[in-house]
């Protein structure tokens, strides 16, 4: 049997502009948000509103309100969920395993974030009285049927663990253990059920500071190797010890397990590498600008009216398509909706990072991060409506309501369909990842009465404040034919090329983010994440500028959608 340890405690605009005194001018824009979103003066108010709603809606309050107890008071204790250690997203209700339930199981009150996180708090037979020690207190005596034995043995074989909450402090324990059997040739493995828990509780005056749990295996009465009925006795012990650690620092234990020195070293090396790559790219672009573009800009900054015919004959590359660069893109309603949705997601990410920097996501605070995701996304819907409609009017669009509906559904509809599919799978398998009807109702109310009105409000503001599209040169009536390009200048190769450098900036952080999404790790380094995010934006902008120029240099003026891709 390989050794295993309990889960780690929660634990525009980038632009390339060439201006001249005649019509030979060019401005290739890799981000279209300047004309429509930077003027959104209400953005600080949106962020403030999101912060306020998260503050009010994501507080974790225990049944003991202020976490203060007198001697003999019952300390809140709940069982949460069980699941395989190597698949943290696969969790089931605590009483899906045949533990001893009380006569009436009381379900804890859950916030929307807790329901989205798969938490299902239920009462147990454990009774913890403040400052009262207990030795081998009998929880219950139970005869496990063959079906119960099979359930426990299957859980032990898959490394199932349980998650408990002692006065809002998370506690983990394995269901049992598997050992190699060296005494009998007929039985390969011995399955032992955890039947005795030893709780060590540290307290400071009238508050609980820390909880440690140790599992005791009784080899005589908890062997589940054979398919037969087994009589087991579930017991527990409690020891109370004094500590000087203040209540305000009781969560530092969990955060300390998440930030190790060698992890910080890896993060710093990642930032250093990304900064070096960014500096090299900036130097290359500046060198290219000085050696190649400066001559063209200097030439077109003089009076060229004396030899217009001769000069027009010499025009090549981007100078030959100046009359087509600012021709409006195809499917401009969809393009504006994509711009609005992207701007919405950008503001949404910035707001989440700000909340993380301000300390709104403490380790092991149930559901706070999920609450923030839902509330901030709904509040920032006003940004997508404003950005999309204002730019849609700049592109001389007329059906703004259709564009607004497209904006609202471009990201939300695929998200809803994915959620519906995953929730149906979770319901089919009976996992706690399935959102209850109460959670679905709350999400629907937030979308109908908060996100949708704010989307409409942003659209109305964008419609009233939209300005004309200001192009530096006139657009010709007949578009030039795009020349046939080599394969490596196609959309897919260019998308792959454009993603290499930005990915090199974030791939270290992606590892830790994925470890928190599909693992037991909790991400807490929001300061480092903000630095990496800024580097990512700068790198993406520089790469977009370079690739847009190379596309225009081969006289391909259909750059609008290419920039998005």
Coordinates of C-alpha atoms in Angstrom, one line a residue:
X1 CA 0.0 0.0 0.0
X2 CA 1.5 3.3 -1.1
X3 CA 1.5 6.0 1.5
X4 CA -1.0 8.8 1.1
X5 CA -1.7 12.0 2.9
X6 CA -5.0 13.9 3.4
X7 CA -5.8 16.7 1.0
X8 CA -3.7 19.8 1.3
X9 CA -5.6 22.2 3.6
X10 CA -7.4 24.9 1.7
X11 CA -4.8 25.0 2.0
X12 CA -6.2 52.0 -29.9
X13 CA -5.4 50.9 -28.3
X14 CA -2.4 49.2 -29.7
X15 CA -2.2 50.7 -33.0
X16 CA 0.2 51.1 -35.9
X17 CA -0.4 54.6 -37.3
X18 CA 1.0 56.4 -40.3
X19 CA -0.4 59.9 -40.9
X20 CA 0.4 62.0 -44.0
X21 CA -0.9 65.1 -45.7
X22 CA -2.4 63.2 -48.5
X23 CA -4.6 60.2 -48.8
X24 CA -1.8 57.7 -48.4
X25 CA -2.3 57.2 -44.7
X26 CA -2.8 54.1 -42.8
X27 CA -3.7 53.1 -39.3
X28 CA -3.9 49.4 -38.4
X29 CA -5.7 48.8 -35.1
X30 CA -5.3 45.6 -33.2
X31 CA -7.8 46.5 -30.5
X32 CA -11.0 48.2 -31.3
X33 CA -12.0 49.1 -27.8
X34 CA -10.7 52.7 -27.7
X35 CA -13.6 54.4 -29.5
X36 CA -16.2 52.5 -27.5
X37 CA -15.0 51.5 -24.1
X38 CA -12.3 53.8 -22.8
X39 CA -14.8 56.6 -22.6
X40 CA -17.0 54.5 -20.3
X41 CA -16.7 56.9 -17.3
X42 CA -18.9 54.7 -15.2
X43 CA -16.4 51.8 -15.0
X44 CA -15.2 52.7 -11.4
X45 CA -18.8 52.8 -10.3
X46 CA -19.4 49.4 -11.8
X47 CA -16.4 48.0 -10.0
X48 CA -17.5 49.6 -6.7
X49 CA -21.0 48.2 -7.1
X50 CA -19.5 44.7 -7.7
X51 CA -17.3 45.0 -4.7
X52 CA -20.3 46.1 -2.5
X53 CA -22.5 43.2 -3.7
X54 CA -19.8 40.7 -3.1
X55 CA -19.3 42.1 0.4
X56 CA -23.0 41.7 1.2
X57 CA -23.6 38.5 -0.6
X58 CA -20.6 36.3 0.1
X59 CA -20.0 36.5 3.8
X60 CA -19.6 33.2 5.5
X61 CA -21.6 33.2 8.8
X62 CA -21.6 30.2 11.1
X63 CA -24.5 29.2 13.3
X64 CA -22.5 30.6 16.1
X65 CA -22.6 34.1 14.5
X66 CA -19.6 35.6 16.3
X67 CA -17.8 32.3 17.0
X68 CA -17.8 32.8 20.7
X69 CA -18.7 30.1 23.2
X70 CA -19.1 29.5 26.9
X71 CA -18.1 26.3 28.5
X72 CA -20.5 23.6 27.6
X73 CA -22.0 25.3 24.6
X74 CA -22.4 23.2 21.5
X75 CA -19.9 24.0 18.8
X76 CA -21.4 23.8 15.2
X77 CA -20.3 20.7 13.4
X78 CA -21.4 19.7 9.9
X79 CA -20.5 17.0 7.5
X80 CA -20.1 18.2 3.9
X81 CA -19.3 15.7 1.3
X82 CA -17.3 12.6 0.3
X83 CA -15.4 11.8 -2.9
X84 CA -12.3 10.2 -4.4
X85 CA -9.1 12.0 -3.5
X86 CA -7.7 12.0 -7.0
X87 CA -10.9 13.4 -8.5
X88 CA -11.9 16.4 -6.4
X89 CA -14.7 17.5 -8.6
X90 CA -16.5 14.1 -8.1
X91 CA -18.2 14.5 -4.8
X92 CA -21.2 12.9 -3.2
X93 CA -23.4 13.6 -0.2
X94 CA -22.0 12.5 3.1
X95 CA -24.9 10.1 3.8
X96 CA -24.5 8.4 0.4
X97 CA -22.2 6.2 2.5
X98 CA -24.0 4.2 5.2
X99 CA -22.9 6.3 8.2
X100 CA -25.2 6.7 11.2
X101 CA -27.6 9.6 10.5
X102 CA -29.5 11.4 13.3
X103 CA -33.2 10.9 13.5
X104 CA -33.8 14.1 11.6
X105 CA -31.0 15.3 9.3
X106 CA -30.8 19.1 9.4
X107 CA -29.3 20.7 6.3
X108 CA -27.2 23.7 6.7
X109 CA -28.1 27.0 5.0
X110 CA -26.1 27.4 1.8
X111 CA -25.3 30.5 -0.2
X112 CA -25.4 30.4 -4.0
X113 CA -21.6 30.1 -4.1
X114 CA -21.6 27.1 -1.7
X115 CA -24.2 25.3 -3.9
X116 CA -22.1 26.0 -7.0
X117 CA -19.1 24.7 -5.2
X118 CA -20.9 21.4 -4.5
X119 CA -21.2 21.9 -0.7
X120 CA -24.0 20.1 1.1
X121 CA -23.8 20.7 4.8
X122 CA -25.7 18.2 7.0
X123 CA -26.0 17.6 10.7
X124 CA -24.4 14.5 12.3
X125 CA -24.5 12.6 15.6
X126 CA -21.3 14.2 16.8
X127 CA -21.7 16.6 19.7
X128 CA -18.9 18.9 20.7
X129 CA -19.3 20.9 23.9
X130 CA -16.9 23.8 24.3
X131 CA -14.0 22.8 26.7
X132 CA -15.5 19.4 27.4
X133 CA -13.1 16.5 26.8
X134 CA -14.4 13.1 25.7
X135 CA -12.8 9.7 25.6
X136 CA -14.1 7.1 23.2
X137 CA -17.6 8.5 23.0
X138 CA -19.9 6.1 21.2
X139 CA -21.4 7.7 18.1
X140 CA -23.4 4.6 17.2
X141 CA -23.3 0.9 16.9
X142 CA -24.4 -0.5 13.5
X143 CA -24.6 -3.7 11.6
X144 CA -23.3 -3.2 8.1
X145 CA -25.2 -5.3 5.5
X146 CA -23.4 -6.8 2.5
X147 CA -24.5 -3.8 0.4
X148 CA -23.1 -1.4 3.1
X149 CA -19.8 -3.3 3.2
X150 CA -19.6 -3.1 -0.6
X151 CA -20.2 0.7 -0.6
X152 CA -17.5 1.3 2.1
X153 CA -15.0 -1.1 0.4
X154 CA -15.5 0.6 -2.9
X155 CA -15.0 4.0 -1.3
X156 CA -11.8 2.8 0.4
X157 CA -10.4 1.3 -2.7
X158 CA -10.9 4.6 -4.6
X159 CA -9.3 6.7 -1.8
X160 CA -12.5 8.4 -0.7
X161 CA -12.1 11.2 1.8
X162 CA -14.7 13.1 3.8
X163 CA -14.9 16.8 4.4
X164 CA -16.2 18.1 7.7
X165 CA -16.6 21.6 9.2
X166 CA -15.9 22.3 12.9
X167 CA -17.0 25.9 13.6
X168 CA -16.4 26.8 10.0
X169 CA -12.9 25.3 10.1
X170 CA -12.5 22.6 7.4
X171 CA -11.3 19.1 8.4
X172 CA -10.5 16.2 6.2
X173 CA -10.3 12.4 6.8
X174 CA -10.0 9.3 4.7
X175 CA -12.8 6.8 4.8
X176 CA -10.4 4.0 5.4
X177 CA -7.2 2.4 4.2
X178 CA -6.0 -0.5 2.0
X179 CA -3.1 -2.8 3.1
X180 CA -1.4 -5.6 1.3
X181 CA -2.2 -8.9 2.9
X182 CA 0.9 -11.0 3.5
X183 CA -0.8 -13.6 5.7
X184 CA -3.1 -15.2 3.2
X185 CA -2.7 -16.2 -0.4
X186 CA -6.4 -16.1 -1.0
X187 CA -6.9 -12.4 -0.1
X188 CA -4.6 -9.8 -1.8
X189 CA -5.7 -6.7 0.1
X190 CA -7.2 -5.9 3.5
X191 CA -9.8 -3.0 3.7
X192 CA -10.0 -1.3 7.0
X193 CA -12.7 1.3 7.9
X194 CA -12.0 4.4 9.9
X195 CA -14.2 3.9 13.0
X196 CA -12.6 6.2 15.6
X197 CA -11.7 9.8 15.2
X198 CA -9.6 11.8 17.6
X199 CA -10.2 15.5 17.5
X200 CA -7.6 17.9 19.0
X201 CA -9.1 21.4 19.3
X202 CA -7.0 24.4 20.1
X203 CA -8.8 27.4 21.7
X204 CA -8.0 30.9 22.8
X205 CA -10.3 32.1 25.6
X206 CA -13.8 31.7 24.2
X207 CA -13.0 30.9 20.5
X208 CA -11.9 27.9 18.5
X209 CA -8.6 28.5 16.7
X210 CA -7.5 25.2 15.2
X211 CA -8.8 21.6 14.7
X212 CA -6.7 18.5 14.0
X213 CA -8.1 15.1 13.3
X214 CA -6.4 11.7 13.6
X215 CA -7.9 8.5 12.4
X216 CA -7.7 5.3 14.4
X217 CA -8.2 1.9 12.7
X218 CA -9.6 -1.0 14.7
X219 CA -8.4 -4.1 13.0
X220 CA -10.7 -6.3 15.0
X221 CA -14.0 -4.8 14.2
X222 CA -13.6 -2.7 11.0
X223 CA -12.3 -5.2 8.5
X224 CA -14.4 -5.1 5.3
X225 CA -12.5 -7.6 3.3
X226 CA -15.2 -10.3 3.0
X227 CA -18.7 -10.0 1.7
X228 CA -20.6 -10.5 4.9
X229 CA -22.4 -8.5 7.5
X230 CA -20.1 -6.7 9.9
X231 CA -20.8 -5.1 13.3
X232 CA -19.0 -1.8 13.8
X233 CA -18.9 0.8 16.5
X234 CA -18.2 4.4 15.5
X235 CA -16.6 6.3 18.3
X236 CA -14.7 9.6 18.7
X237 CA -12.6 11.5 21.3
X238 CA -12.1 15.2 21.9
X239 CA -9.1 17.0 23.5
X240 CA -9.2 20.7 24.2
X241 CA -5.8 22.6 24.4
X242 CA -5.1 26.3 24.9
X243 CA -3.2 28.4 22.4
X244 CA -2.1 32.0 22.3
X245 CA -2.8 32.4 18.6
X246 CA -5.4 35.1 18.0
X247 CA -8.7 34.4 16.4
X248 CA -7.9 36.7 13.5
X249 CA -5.0 34.5 12.4
X250 CA -6.7 31.1 12.6
X251 CA -6.9 30.8 8.8
X252 CA -3.2 31.4 8.4
X253 CA -2.6 27.7 8.9
X254 CA -4.5 26.9 5.7
X255 CA -2.9 29.7 3.7
X256 CA 0.6 28.6 4.9
X257 CA 0.3 25.2 3.3
X258 CA -0.5 26.8 0.0
X259 CA 2.5 29.1 -0.4
X260 CA 5.8 27.3 -0.2
X261 CA 9.2 28.9 -0.8
X262 CA 10.0 26.9 -3.9
X263 CA 6.6 27.8 -5.3
X264 CA 7.4 31.5 -4.9
X265 CA 10.7 31.0 -6.6
X266 CA 9.0 29.4 -9.6
X267 CA 6.6 32.3 -9.9
X268 CA 9.4 34.9 -9.7
X269 CA 11.4 33.0 -12.4
X270 CA 8.3 32.9 -14.6
X271 CA 7.8 36.7 -14.2
X272 CA 11.5 37.3 -15.0
X273 CA 11.3 35.1 -18.1
X274 CA 8.2 36.8 -19.3
X275 CA 9.7 40.3 -18.7
X276 CA 12.8 39.4 -20.7
X277 CA 10.7 38.0 -23.6
X278 CA 8.6 41.2 -23.5
X279 CA 11.7 43.5 -23.6
X280 CA 13.2 41.6 -26.5
X281 CA 9.9 41.9 -28.4
X282 CA 9.7 45.6 -27.7
X283 CA 13.3 46.1 -28.9
X284 CA 12.6 44.2 -32.1
X285 CA 9.5 46.2 -32.9
X286 CA 11.2 49.5 -32.2
X287 CA 14.2 48.5 -34.3
X288 CA 11.8 47.5 -37.2
X289 CA 10.0 50.8 -36.8
X290 CA 13.2 52.9 -37.0
X291 CA 14.7 51.0 -39.9
X292 CA 11.7 50.3 -42.1
X293 CA 8.7 52.4 -41.2
X294 CA 10.4 55.7 -40.3
X295 CA 11.5 56.3 -43.9
X296 CA 7.9 55.8 -45.2
X297 CA 6.4 58.1 -42.6
X298 CA 9.0 60.7 -43.2
X299 CA 8.4 60.5 -47.0
X300 CA 4.6 60.8 -46.6
X301 CA 4.9 63.7 -44.2
X302 CA 6.2 66.0 -47.0
X303 CA 4.2 67.6 -49.7
X304 CA 3.8 64.9 -52.4
X305 CA 1.3 66.7 -54.6
X306 CA 4.1 67.6 -57.1
X307 CA 4.5 64.0 -58.3
X308 CA 1.3 62.2 -57.4
X309 CA 1.2 59.9 -60.5
X310 CA 4.8 58.8 -60.1
X311 CA 4.4 58.2 -56.5
X312 CA 1.2 56.2 -56.9
X313 CA 3.0 53.9 -59.3
X314 CA 5.6 53.2 -56.7
X315 CA 3.1 52.4 -53.9
X316 CA 3.4 48.8 -52.7
X317 CA 2.4 46.9 -49.6
X318 CA 0.3 48.6 -47.1
X319 CA 0.6 51.9 -48.9
X320 CA -1.3 50.5 -51.9
X321 CA -4.4 49.6 -49.9
X322 CA -4.9 52.7 -47.8
X323 CA -8.4 53.1 -49.4
X324 CA -9.5 49.7 -48.2
X325 CA -8.1 49.4 -44.7
X326 CA -11.1 51.0 -43.0
X327 CA -13.8 49.4 -45.0
X328 CA -16.3 48.1 -42.5
X329 CA -16.0 44.3 -41.7
X330 CA -18.5 41.7 -42.8
X331 CA -21.2 40.7 -40.3
X332 CA -20.7 44.0 -38.4
X333 CA -23.4 43.2 -35.9
X334 CA -21.6 40.0 -34.9
X335 CA -18.3 41.8 -34.8
X336 CA -19.7 44.4 -32.5
X337 CA -21.2 41.8 -30.3
X338 CA -17.8 40.0 -30.1
X339 CA -16.2 43.3 -29.2
X340 CA -18.8 43.9 -26.5
X341 CA -18.5 40.4 -25.0
X342 CA -14.7 40.5 -25.0
X343 CA -14.7 43.9 -23.3
X344 CA -17.2 42.5 -20.7
X345 CA -14.9 39.6 -20.0
X346 CA -11.9 41.9 -19.7
X347 CA -13.5 44.1 -17.2
X348 CA -14.9 41.0 -15.4
X349 CA -11.3 39.6 -15.0
X350 CA -9.9 42.9 -13.8
X351 CA -12.7 43.1 -11.2
X352 CA -12.0 39.6 -9.9
X353 CA -8.3 40.3 -9.7
X354 CA -9.0 43.5 -7.7
X355 CA -11.2 41.5 -5.3
X356 CA -8.4 39.0 -4.9
X357 CA -5.9 41.7 -4.2
X358 CA -8.2 43.2 -1.6
X359 CA -8.4 39.9 0.2
X360 CA -12.0 39.0 -0.5
X361 CA -11.1 35.4 -1.2
X362 CA -9.6 34.0 2.0
X363 CA -8.6 30.3 1.9
X364 CA -11.4 27.9 2.8
X365 CA -14.1 30.5 2.9
X366 CA -17.0 28.5 1.5
X367 CA -18.5 29.8 -1.8
X368 CA -17.0 33.3 -1.7
X369 CA -15.2 33.0 -5.0
X370 CA -18.2 31.5 -6.8
X371 CA -20.5 34.3 -5.4
X372 CA -18.0 36.8 -6.7
X373 CA -17.9 35.2 -10.2
X374 CA -21.7 35.3 -10.5
X375 CA -22.3 38.8 -9.0
X376 CA -19.4 40.5 -10.8
X377 CA -20.4 39.0 -14.2
X378 CA -24.0 40.2 -13.8
X379 CA -23.0 43.7 -12.7
X380 CA -20.4 44.2 -15.5
X381 CA -23.0 43.3 -18.1
X382 CA -23.5 47.0 -18.6
X383 CA -20.0 47.1 -20.1
X384 CA -20.9 44.7 -22.9
X385 CA -24.0 46.6 -23.8
X386 CA -22.2 49.9 -24.0
X387 CA -19.2 48.7 -25.9
X388 CA -21.2 46.7 -28.5
X389 CA -23.9 49.2 -29.3
X390 CA -21.6 52.3 -29.4
X391 CA -19.3 50.6 -31.8
X392 CA -22.2 49.1 -33.8
X393 CA -23.4 52.7 -34.4
X394 CA -19.9 53.7 -35.5
X395 CA -20.1 51.0 -38.1
X396 CA -23.4 52.6 -39.3
X397 CA -25.6 49.8 -37.9
X398 CA -29.3 50.4 -37.6
X399 CA -30.9 47.5 -35.8
X400 CA -29.5 48.0 -32.3
X401 CA -31.9 45.8 -30.4
X402 CA -30.9 42.8 -32.5
X403 CA -27.3 43.6 -31.9
X404 CA -28.0 43.9 -28.1
X405 CA -29.7 40.5 -28.1
X406 CA -26.7 39.0 -30.0
X407 CA -24.4 40.6 -27.5
X408 CA -26.3 39.2 -24.5
X409 CA -26.3 35.7 -25.9
X410 CA -22.9 35.4 -27.6
X411 CA -21.2 34.2 -24.4
X412 CA -24.1 33.4 -22.2
X413 CA -25.9 30.9 -24.5
X414 CA -22.9 28.6 -24.9
X415 CA -22.2 29.0 -21.2
X416 CA -25.8 28.0 -20.4
X417 CA -25.8 25.0 -22.7
X418 CA -22.5 23.8 -21.2
X419 CA -23.9 24.2 -17.7
X420 CA -27.1 22.4 -18.6
X421 CA -25.2 19.5 -20.0
X422 CA -22.8 19.2 -17.1
X423 CA -25.6 19.6 -14.6
X424 CA -27.6 16.9 -16.2
X425 CA -24.6 14.5 -16.1
X426 CA -24.2 15.4 -12.4
X427 CA -27.8 14.8 -11.7
X428 CA -27.6 11.4 -13.5
X429 CA -24.7 10.3 -11.3
X430 CA -26.0 11.8 -8.1
X431 CA -23.1 14.0 -7.3
X432 CA -23.2 17.2 -5.3
X433 CA -22.0 19.1 -8.4
X434 CA -25.6 19.1 -9.5
X435 CA -27.1 22.5 -8.7
X436 CA -30.3 22.3 -6.7
X437 CA -33.5 23.9 -7.9
X438 CA -33.0 26.7 -5.4
X439 CA -29.6 27.6 -6.9
X440 CA -31.1 27.5 -10.4
X441 CA -33.8 29.9 -9.3
X442 CA -31.4 32.3 -7.8
X443 CA -29.2 32.3 -10.9
X444 CA -32.3 32.9 -13.1
X445 CA -33.4 35.8 -10.9
X446 CA -29.9 37.4 -11.1
X447 CA -29.9 37.0 -14.9
X448 CA -33.5 38.3 -15.5
X449 CA -33.5 41.1 -12.9
X450 CA -29.9 42.2 -12.8
X451 CA -27.8 41.2 -15.8
X452 CA -30.4 41.8 -18.5
X453 CA -31.5 45.3 -17.3
X454 CA -27.9 46.3 -16.9
X455 CA -27.1 45.0 -20.4
X456 CA -30.1 47.1 -21.8
X457 CA -28.9 50.1 -19.8
X458 CA -25.4 49.9 -21.2
X459 CA -26.9 49.6 -24.7
X460 CA -29.0 52.7 -24.3
X461 CA -26.1 54.7 -23.0
X462 CA -23.9 53.5 -25.9
X463 CA -26.6 54.4 -28.4
X464 CA -26.9 57.9 -27.1
X465 CA -23.2 58.5 -26.8
X466 CA -22.1 56.9 -30.0
X467 CA -20.0 59.1 -32.4
X468 CA -19.1 58.8 -36.0
X469 CA -16.3 56.5 -37.1
X470 CA -13.2 58.7 -37.7
X471 CA -11.0 57.1 -40.3
X472 CA -7.8 59.0 -41.2
X473 CA -8.4 58.4 -44.9
X474 CA -11.3 57.9 -47.3
X475 CA -12.5 54.5 -48.3
X476 CA -12.7 53.6 -52.0
X477 CA -15.9 52.4 -53.6
X478 CA -14.5 49.3 -55.1
X479 CA -12.4 47.0 -52.8
X480 CA -9.1 45.7 -54.1
X481 CA -8.8 42.0 -54.6
X482 CA -6.9 40.2 -51.8
X483 CA -3.9 38.4 -53.4
X484 CA -3.5 34.7 -52.9
X485 CA -1.3 34.2 -49.8
X486 CA 1.0 31.4 -48.8
X487 CA -0.4 28.7 -46.4
X488 CA 1.5 30.0 -43.4
X489 CA -0.3 33.4 -43.7
X490 CA -3.7 31.7 -43.3
X491 CA -5.9 32.3 -40.3
X492 CA -5.1 29.0 -38.4
X493 CA -1.3 29.3 -38.7
X494 CA -1.5 33.0 -37.7
X495 CA -3.6 32.1 -34.7
X496 CA -1.1 29.5 -33.6
X497 CA 1.8 31.9 -34.1
X498 CA 0.0 34.7 -32.3
X499 CA -0.6 32.4 -29.3
X500 CA 2.9 31.2 -28.7
X501 CA 4.4 34.3 -27.1
X502 CA 1.4 35.1 -24.9
X503 CA 1.2 31.5 -23.8
X504 CA 4.9 31.6 -22.8
X505 CA 4.0 34.4 -20.4
X506 CA 1.2 32.6 -18.6
X507 CA 2.0 28.8 -18.8
X508 CA 3.5 28.6 -15.3
X509 CA 0.4 30.3 -13.8
X510 CA -1.9 28.1 -15.8
X511 CA -0.4 25.1 -14.1
X512 CA -1.3 26.4 -10.6
X513 CA -4.7 27.6 -11.9
X514 CA -5.5 24.2 -13.3
X515 CA -4.3 22.6 -10.0
X516 CA -6.9 24.7 -8.2
X517 CA -9.7 24.0 -10.7
X518 CA -9.2 20.2 -10.9
X519 CA -7.2 19.6 -7.7
X520 CA -7.1 20.4 -4.0
X521 CA -4.9 23.5 -4.3
X522 CA -6.3 26.9 -3.6
X523 CA -4.8 29.8 -5.5
X524 CA -3.9 32.8 -3.3
X525 CA -1.1 34.7 -5.1
X526 CA -3.3 37.3 -6.7
X527 CA -0.5 39.9 -6.7
X528 CA 1.7 37.7 -9.0
X529 CA -1.3 36.8 -11.1
X530 CA -2.0 40.6 -11.7
X531 CA 1.6 41.1 -12.8
X532 CA 1.4 38.2 -15.2
X533 CA -2.0 39.4 -16.5
X534 CA -0.5 42.9 -17.3
X535 CA 2.4 41.2 -19.1
X536 CA -0.1 39.1 -21.0
X537 CA -2.0 42.1 -22.2
X538 CA 1.1 44.0 -23.3
X539 CA 2.5 40.9 -25.1
X540 CA -0.9 40.3 -26.8
X541 CA -1.0 43.9 -28.0
X542 CA 2.5 43.8 -29.4
X543 CA 2.0 40.6 -31.2
X544 CA -1.2 41.8 -32.6
X545 CA 0.5 45.0 -33.9
X546 CA 3.3 43.0 -35.6
X547 CA 1.0 40.4 -37.2
X548 CA -1.5 43.1 -38.4
X549 CA 1.3 45.0 -40.1
X550 CA 2.6 41.9 -41.8
X551 CA -0.9 41.1 -43.1
X552 CA -1.3 44.6 -44.5
X553 CA 2.2 44.5 -46.0
X554 CA 1.1 41.7 -48.3
X555 CA -1.9 43.9 -49.3
X556 CA -4.5 41.8 -47.3
X557 CA -6.8 44.5 -46.0
X558 CA -9.4 42.1 -44.4
X559 CA -7.8 42.5 -41.0
X560 CA -10.8 43.2 -38.7
X561 CA -11.9 39.6 -38.0
X562 CA -8.3 38.4 -38.2
X563 CA -7.4 40.6 -35.2
X564 CA -10.2 39.0 -33.2
X565 CA -9.0 35.5 -34.1

